[in-house]
Coordinates of C-alpha atoms in Angstrom, one line a residue:
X67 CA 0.0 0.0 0.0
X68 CA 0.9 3.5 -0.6
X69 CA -0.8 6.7 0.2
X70 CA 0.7 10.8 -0.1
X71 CA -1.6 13.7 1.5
X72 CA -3.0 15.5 -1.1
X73 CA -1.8 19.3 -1.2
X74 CA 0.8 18.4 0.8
X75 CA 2.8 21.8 1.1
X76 CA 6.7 22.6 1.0
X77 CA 8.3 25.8 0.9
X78 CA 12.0 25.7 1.3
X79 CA 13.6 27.9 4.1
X80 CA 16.3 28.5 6.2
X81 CA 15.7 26.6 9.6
X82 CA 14.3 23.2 9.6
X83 CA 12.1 23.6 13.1
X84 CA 10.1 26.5 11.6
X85 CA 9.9 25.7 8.3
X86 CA 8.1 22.5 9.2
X87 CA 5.7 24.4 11.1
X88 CA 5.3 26.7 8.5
X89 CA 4.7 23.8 5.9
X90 CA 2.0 22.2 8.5
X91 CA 0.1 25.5 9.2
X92 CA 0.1 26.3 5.1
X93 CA -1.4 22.9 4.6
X94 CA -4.1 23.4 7.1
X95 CA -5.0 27.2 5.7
X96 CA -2.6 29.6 7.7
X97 CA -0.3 31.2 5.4
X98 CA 2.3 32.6 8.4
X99 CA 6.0 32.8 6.9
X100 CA 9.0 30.9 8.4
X101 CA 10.0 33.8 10.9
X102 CA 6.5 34.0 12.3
X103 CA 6.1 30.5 12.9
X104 CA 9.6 30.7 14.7
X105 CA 9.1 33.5 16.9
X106 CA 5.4 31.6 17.5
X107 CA 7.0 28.9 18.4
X108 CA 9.8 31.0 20.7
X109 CA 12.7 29.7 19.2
X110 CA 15.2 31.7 20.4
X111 CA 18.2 29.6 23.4
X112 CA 21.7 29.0 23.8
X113 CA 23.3 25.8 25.2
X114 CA 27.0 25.5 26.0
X115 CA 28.1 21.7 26.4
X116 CA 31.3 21.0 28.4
X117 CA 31.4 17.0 28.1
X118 CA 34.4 14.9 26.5
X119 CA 31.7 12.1 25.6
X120 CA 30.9 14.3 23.0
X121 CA 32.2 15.2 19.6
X122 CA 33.1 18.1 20.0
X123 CA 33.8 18.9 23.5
X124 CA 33.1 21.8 23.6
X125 CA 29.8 22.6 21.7
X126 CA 27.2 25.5 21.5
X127 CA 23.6 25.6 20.2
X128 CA 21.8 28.4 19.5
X129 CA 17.9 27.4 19.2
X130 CA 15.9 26.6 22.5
X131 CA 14.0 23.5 23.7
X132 CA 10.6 22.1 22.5
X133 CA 10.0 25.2 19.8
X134 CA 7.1 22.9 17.9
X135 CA 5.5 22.0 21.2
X136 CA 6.0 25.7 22.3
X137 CA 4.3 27.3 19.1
X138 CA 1.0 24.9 19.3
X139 CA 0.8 25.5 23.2
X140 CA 0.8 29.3 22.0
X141 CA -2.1 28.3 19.6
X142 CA -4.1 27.0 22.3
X143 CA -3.7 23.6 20.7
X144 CA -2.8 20.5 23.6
X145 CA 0.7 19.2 21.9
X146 CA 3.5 17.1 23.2
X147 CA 6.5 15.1 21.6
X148 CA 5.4 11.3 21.7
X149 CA 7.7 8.3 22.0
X150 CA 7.1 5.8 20.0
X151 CA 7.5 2.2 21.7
X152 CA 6.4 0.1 18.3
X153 CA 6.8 0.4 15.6
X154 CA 7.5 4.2 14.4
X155 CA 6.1 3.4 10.4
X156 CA 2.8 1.8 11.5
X157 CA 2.3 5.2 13.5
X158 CA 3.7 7.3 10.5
X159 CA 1.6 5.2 8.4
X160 CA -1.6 5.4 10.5
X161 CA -1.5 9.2 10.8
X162 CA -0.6 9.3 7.1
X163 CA -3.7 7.6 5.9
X164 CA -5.6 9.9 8.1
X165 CA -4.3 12.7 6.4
X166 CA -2.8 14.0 9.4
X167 CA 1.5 15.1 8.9
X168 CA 3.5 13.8 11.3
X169 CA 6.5 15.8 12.1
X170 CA 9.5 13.8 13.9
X171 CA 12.8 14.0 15.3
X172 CA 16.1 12.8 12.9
X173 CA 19.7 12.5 13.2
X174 CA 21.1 13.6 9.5
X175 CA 23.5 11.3 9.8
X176 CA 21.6 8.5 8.8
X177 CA 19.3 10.8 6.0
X178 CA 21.7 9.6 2.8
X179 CA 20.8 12.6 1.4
X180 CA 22.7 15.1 3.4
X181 CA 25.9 12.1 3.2
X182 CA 27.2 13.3 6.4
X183 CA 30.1 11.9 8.6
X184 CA 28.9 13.8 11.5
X185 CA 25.9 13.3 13.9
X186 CA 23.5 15.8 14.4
X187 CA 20.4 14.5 16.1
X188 CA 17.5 16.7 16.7
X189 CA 16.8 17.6 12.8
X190 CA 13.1 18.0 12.5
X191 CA 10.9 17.1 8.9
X192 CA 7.6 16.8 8.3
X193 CA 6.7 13.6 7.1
X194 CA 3.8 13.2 4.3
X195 CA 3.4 10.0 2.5
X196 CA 4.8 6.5 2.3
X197 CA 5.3 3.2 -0.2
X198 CA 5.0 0.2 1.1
X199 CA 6.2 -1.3 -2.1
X200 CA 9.1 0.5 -1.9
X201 CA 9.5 0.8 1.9
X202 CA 10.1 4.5 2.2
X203 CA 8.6 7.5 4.0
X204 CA 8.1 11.0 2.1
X205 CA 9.8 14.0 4.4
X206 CA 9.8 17.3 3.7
X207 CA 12.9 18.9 4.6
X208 CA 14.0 22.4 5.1
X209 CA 16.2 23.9 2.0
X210 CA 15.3 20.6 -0.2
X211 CA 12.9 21.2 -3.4
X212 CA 9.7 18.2 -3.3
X213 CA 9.6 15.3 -1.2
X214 CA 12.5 13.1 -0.5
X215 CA 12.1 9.5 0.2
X216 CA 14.1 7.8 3.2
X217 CA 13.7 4.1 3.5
X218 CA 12.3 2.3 6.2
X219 CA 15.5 1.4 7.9
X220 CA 17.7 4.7 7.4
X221 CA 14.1 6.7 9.5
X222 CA 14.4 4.2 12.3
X223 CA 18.1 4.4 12.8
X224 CA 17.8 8.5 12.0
X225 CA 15.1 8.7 14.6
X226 CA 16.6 6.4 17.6
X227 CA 20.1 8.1 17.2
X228 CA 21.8 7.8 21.1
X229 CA 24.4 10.2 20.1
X230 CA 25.2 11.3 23.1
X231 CA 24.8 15.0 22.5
X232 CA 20.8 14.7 22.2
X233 CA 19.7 10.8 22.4
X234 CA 16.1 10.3 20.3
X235 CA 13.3 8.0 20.5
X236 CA 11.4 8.3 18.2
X237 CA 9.8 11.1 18.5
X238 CA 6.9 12.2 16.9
X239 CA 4.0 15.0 16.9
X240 CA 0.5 13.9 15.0
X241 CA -0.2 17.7 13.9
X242 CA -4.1 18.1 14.2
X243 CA -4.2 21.5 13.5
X244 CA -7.9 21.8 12.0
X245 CA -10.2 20.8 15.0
X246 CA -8.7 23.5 17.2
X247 CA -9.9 27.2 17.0
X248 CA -6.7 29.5 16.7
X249 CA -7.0 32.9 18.4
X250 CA -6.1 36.5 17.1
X251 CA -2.2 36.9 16.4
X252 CA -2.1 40.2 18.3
X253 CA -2.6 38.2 21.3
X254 CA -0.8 35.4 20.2
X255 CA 2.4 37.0 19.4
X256 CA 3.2 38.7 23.1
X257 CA 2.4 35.8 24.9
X258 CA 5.2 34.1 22.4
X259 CA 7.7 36.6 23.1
X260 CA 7.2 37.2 26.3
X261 CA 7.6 33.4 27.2
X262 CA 11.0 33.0 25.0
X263 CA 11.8 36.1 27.1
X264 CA 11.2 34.4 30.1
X265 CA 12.8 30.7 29.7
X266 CA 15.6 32.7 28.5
X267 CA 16.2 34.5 31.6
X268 CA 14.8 31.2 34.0
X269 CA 16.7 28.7 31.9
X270 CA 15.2 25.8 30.0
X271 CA 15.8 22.4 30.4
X272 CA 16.4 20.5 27.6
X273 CA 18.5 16.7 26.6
X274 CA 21.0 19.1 25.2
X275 CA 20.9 20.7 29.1
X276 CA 20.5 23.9 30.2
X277 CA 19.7 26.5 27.8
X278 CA 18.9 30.5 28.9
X279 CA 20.9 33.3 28.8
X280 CA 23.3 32.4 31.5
X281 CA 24.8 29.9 29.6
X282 CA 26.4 32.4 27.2
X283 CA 28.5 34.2 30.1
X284 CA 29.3 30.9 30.8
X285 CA 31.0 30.2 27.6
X286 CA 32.7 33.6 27.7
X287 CA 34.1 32.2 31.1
X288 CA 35.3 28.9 30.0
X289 CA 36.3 29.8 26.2
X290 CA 39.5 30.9 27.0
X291 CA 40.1 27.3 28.5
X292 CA 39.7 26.0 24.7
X293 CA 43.8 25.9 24.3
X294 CA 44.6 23.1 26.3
X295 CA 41.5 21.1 24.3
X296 CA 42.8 18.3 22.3
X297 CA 39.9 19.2 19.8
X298 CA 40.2 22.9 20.2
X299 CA 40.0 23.2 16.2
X300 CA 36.8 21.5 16.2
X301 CA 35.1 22.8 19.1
X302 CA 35.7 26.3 17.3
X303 CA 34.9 25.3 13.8
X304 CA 31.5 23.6 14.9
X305 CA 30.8 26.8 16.6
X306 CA 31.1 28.7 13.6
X307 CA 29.1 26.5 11.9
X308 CA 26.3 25.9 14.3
X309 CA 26.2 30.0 14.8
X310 CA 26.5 31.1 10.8
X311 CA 26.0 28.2 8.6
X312 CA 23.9 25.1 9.8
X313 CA 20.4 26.8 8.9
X314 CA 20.4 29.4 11.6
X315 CA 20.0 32.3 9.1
X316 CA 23.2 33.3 9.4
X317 CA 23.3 35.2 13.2
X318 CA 22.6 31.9 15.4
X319 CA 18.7 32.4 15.3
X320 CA 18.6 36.0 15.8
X321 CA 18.1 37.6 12.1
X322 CA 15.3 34.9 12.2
X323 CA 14.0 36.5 15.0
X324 CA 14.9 40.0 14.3
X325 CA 12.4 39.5 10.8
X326 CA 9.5 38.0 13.5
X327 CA 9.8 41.6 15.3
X328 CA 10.0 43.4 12.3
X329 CA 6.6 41.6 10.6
X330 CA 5.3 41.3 14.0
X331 CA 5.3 45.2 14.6
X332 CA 2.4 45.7 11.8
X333 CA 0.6 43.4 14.0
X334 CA 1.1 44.5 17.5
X335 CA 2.8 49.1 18.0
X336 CA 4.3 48.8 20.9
X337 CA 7.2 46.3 19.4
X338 CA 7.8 48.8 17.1
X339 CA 8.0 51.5 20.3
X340 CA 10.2 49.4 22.0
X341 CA 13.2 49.0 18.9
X342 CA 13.0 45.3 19.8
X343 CA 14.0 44.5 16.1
X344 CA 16.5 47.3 16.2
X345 CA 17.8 45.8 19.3
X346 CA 17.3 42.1 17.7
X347 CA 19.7 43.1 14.8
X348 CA 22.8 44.2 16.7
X349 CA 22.5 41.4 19.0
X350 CA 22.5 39.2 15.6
X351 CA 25.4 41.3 14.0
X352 CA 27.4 40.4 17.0
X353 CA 26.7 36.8 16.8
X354 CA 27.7 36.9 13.3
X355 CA 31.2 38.5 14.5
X356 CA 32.0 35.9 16.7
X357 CA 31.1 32.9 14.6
X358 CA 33.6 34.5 12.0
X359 CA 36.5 34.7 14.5
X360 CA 35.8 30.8 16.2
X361 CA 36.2 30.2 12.1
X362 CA 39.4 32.0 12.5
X363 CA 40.3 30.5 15.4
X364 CA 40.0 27.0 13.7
X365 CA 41.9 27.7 11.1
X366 CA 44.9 28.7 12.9
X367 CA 48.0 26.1 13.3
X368 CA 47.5 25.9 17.0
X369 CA 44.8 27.7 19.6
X370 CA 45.5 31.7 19.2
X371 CA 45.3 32.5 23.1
X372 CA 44.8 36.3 21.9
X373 CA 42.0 35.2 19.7
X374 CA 40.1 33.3 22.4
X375 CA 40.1 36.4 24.3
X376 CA 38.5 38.1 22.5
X377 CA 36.2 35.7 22.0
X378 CA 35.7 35.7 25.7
X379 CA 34.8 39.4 25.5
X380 CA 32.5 39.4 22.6
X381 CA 30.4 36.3 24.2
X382 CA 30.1 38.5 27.3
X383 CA 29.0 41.2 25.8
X384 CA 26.2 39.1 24.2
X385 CA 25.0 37.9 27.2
X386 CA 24.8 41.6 28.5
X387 CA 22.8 42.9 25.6
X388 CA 20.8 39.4 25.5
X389 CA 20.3 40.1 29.2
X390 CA 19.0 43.9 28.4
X391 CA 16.5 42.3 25.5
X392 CA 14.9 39.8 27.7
X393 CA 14.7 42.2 30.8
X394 CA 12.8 44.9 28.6
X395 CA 10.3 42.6 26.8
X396 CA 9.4 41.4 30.5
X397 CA 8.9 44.6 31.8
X398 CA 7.2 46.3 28.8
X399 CA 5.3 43.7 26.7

């Protein structure tokens, strides 16, 4: 047996969290873009891992916890990451002939399509048909054109990944967006930045650990330590990547977020009053500098103590300006 959802809808984006909820709330008649959907779904964090289990040792992550459950819990709509005991397929493949998307948890490493030598669990897609015949599921994912099929085995290993960095189990939301009435965005949207606001100031807990603004002062604290790391080159070049490249928009999540504000402020004045998309983009140009000079950093012959410095510096400064944002939006929104 096969079976696809008919107008199934894909839009290629920048980060793979929002642009599966963006896809989903297309499908079911809400044309929000990508940066909506992420500020929605309050997708702003920062974790800093300090662990030699992991590869690397040292490693930072910019998006916070539970951003799909977050944005349907700020639509009023009960949601909650599910664990799948049997068989994941027969519950993609149930859901599926329902016409309800399922959106799960992956590890790229075992996607063949990204053909990458390095884990990364935690990818989320959209999933929207299946072929028996064939065994293979139908995900939608982020910057990739269509559908792309993933067989049978490759989802099962991609979604019970134990890398140690963020172990999965097959987890799974059944997205039943159409038998829940969705209130007025103007409400909608400072409830959703006023929590981020909050769990970044509180702290989050996550698999990845702790995530909130304290956790970027104390990177700047233990940054400098990265010269005695055997894997100091990698610990720096992963967070370049995970802060510029790996579909974070190019600013560790905070353009992203600065273009939620920005749309957001025809919605609801007072962000507009308030310069939080003003303040949104320095915070982002500064994130930008930094992941250039851990990219410089890692391409240095050994660690630059100099260089780690003033990476030290720049990471403190974030956490004061981060620390500003957050205050204000509690105070004023």
């Amino acid at each position: 047996m096969k079976k696809t959802i008919q107008d199934w809808v894909h839009v290629p984006g920048i980060h793979c969290g929002s642009v599966t909820l963006r896809d989903v709330m297309t499908y079911y008649g809400y044309n929000w873009s990508e940066p909506m959907c992420f500020g929605i779904g309050g997708g702003l964090g920062f974790y800093y891992t300090n662990r030699d289990d992991i590869s690397p040792t040292r490693m930072i992550f910019v998006r916070g916890p539970n951003m799909e459950t977050s944005f349907f819990d700020n639509l009023g709509i009960p949601t909650e990451w599910k664990h799948a005991d049997q068989n994941v397929i027969d519950i993609i493949r149930a859901c599926i002939d329902r016409d309800i998307p399922v959106i799960i948890q992956t590890d790229i490493y075992y996607l063949a399509y990204y053909n990458s030598l390095t884990h990364f669990p935690g990818h989320v897609v959209s999933v929207w048909g299946y072929d028996d015949e064939k065994e293979t599921v139908l995900l939608a994912d982020t910057q990739f054109a269509g559908l792309k099929a993933v067989d049978y085995t490759s989802l099962k290993s991609s979604m019970a990944s134990k890398d140690p960095s963020n172990p999965l189990d097959n987890n799974f939301i059944e997205v039943k967006v159409g038998t829940h009435p969705i209130g007025q965005l103007s409400e909608i949207i400072p409830q959703a930045i006023r929590r981020n606001a909050r769990r970044m100031i509180e702290g989050a807990v996550g698999k990845r650990g702790e995530s909130g603004v304290r956790m970027i002062k104390v990177m700047s604290e233990d940054i400098t330590s990265w010269i005695d790391l055997p894997d100091w080159k990698w610990s720096a070049r992963f967070g370049y990547q995970v802060i510029k490249k790996r579909g974070v928009g190019g600013a560790g999540f905070r353009w992203i977020y600065r273009d939620f504000l920005r749309e957001a402020e025809n919605i609801v004045p007072l962000l507009k009053q308030l310069r939080l998309s003003e303040k949104m983009d320095a915070i982002g140009s500064k994130w930008s500098s930094l992941a250039l000079l851990l990219k410089r950093i890692s391409e240095g012959d050994a660690p630059d103590g100099s260089l780690l410095c003033k990476a030290s510096k720049d990471a403190y400064e974030l956490w004061e300006l981060e620390s500003e944002f957050y205050a204000t939006v509690i105070e004023k929104v």
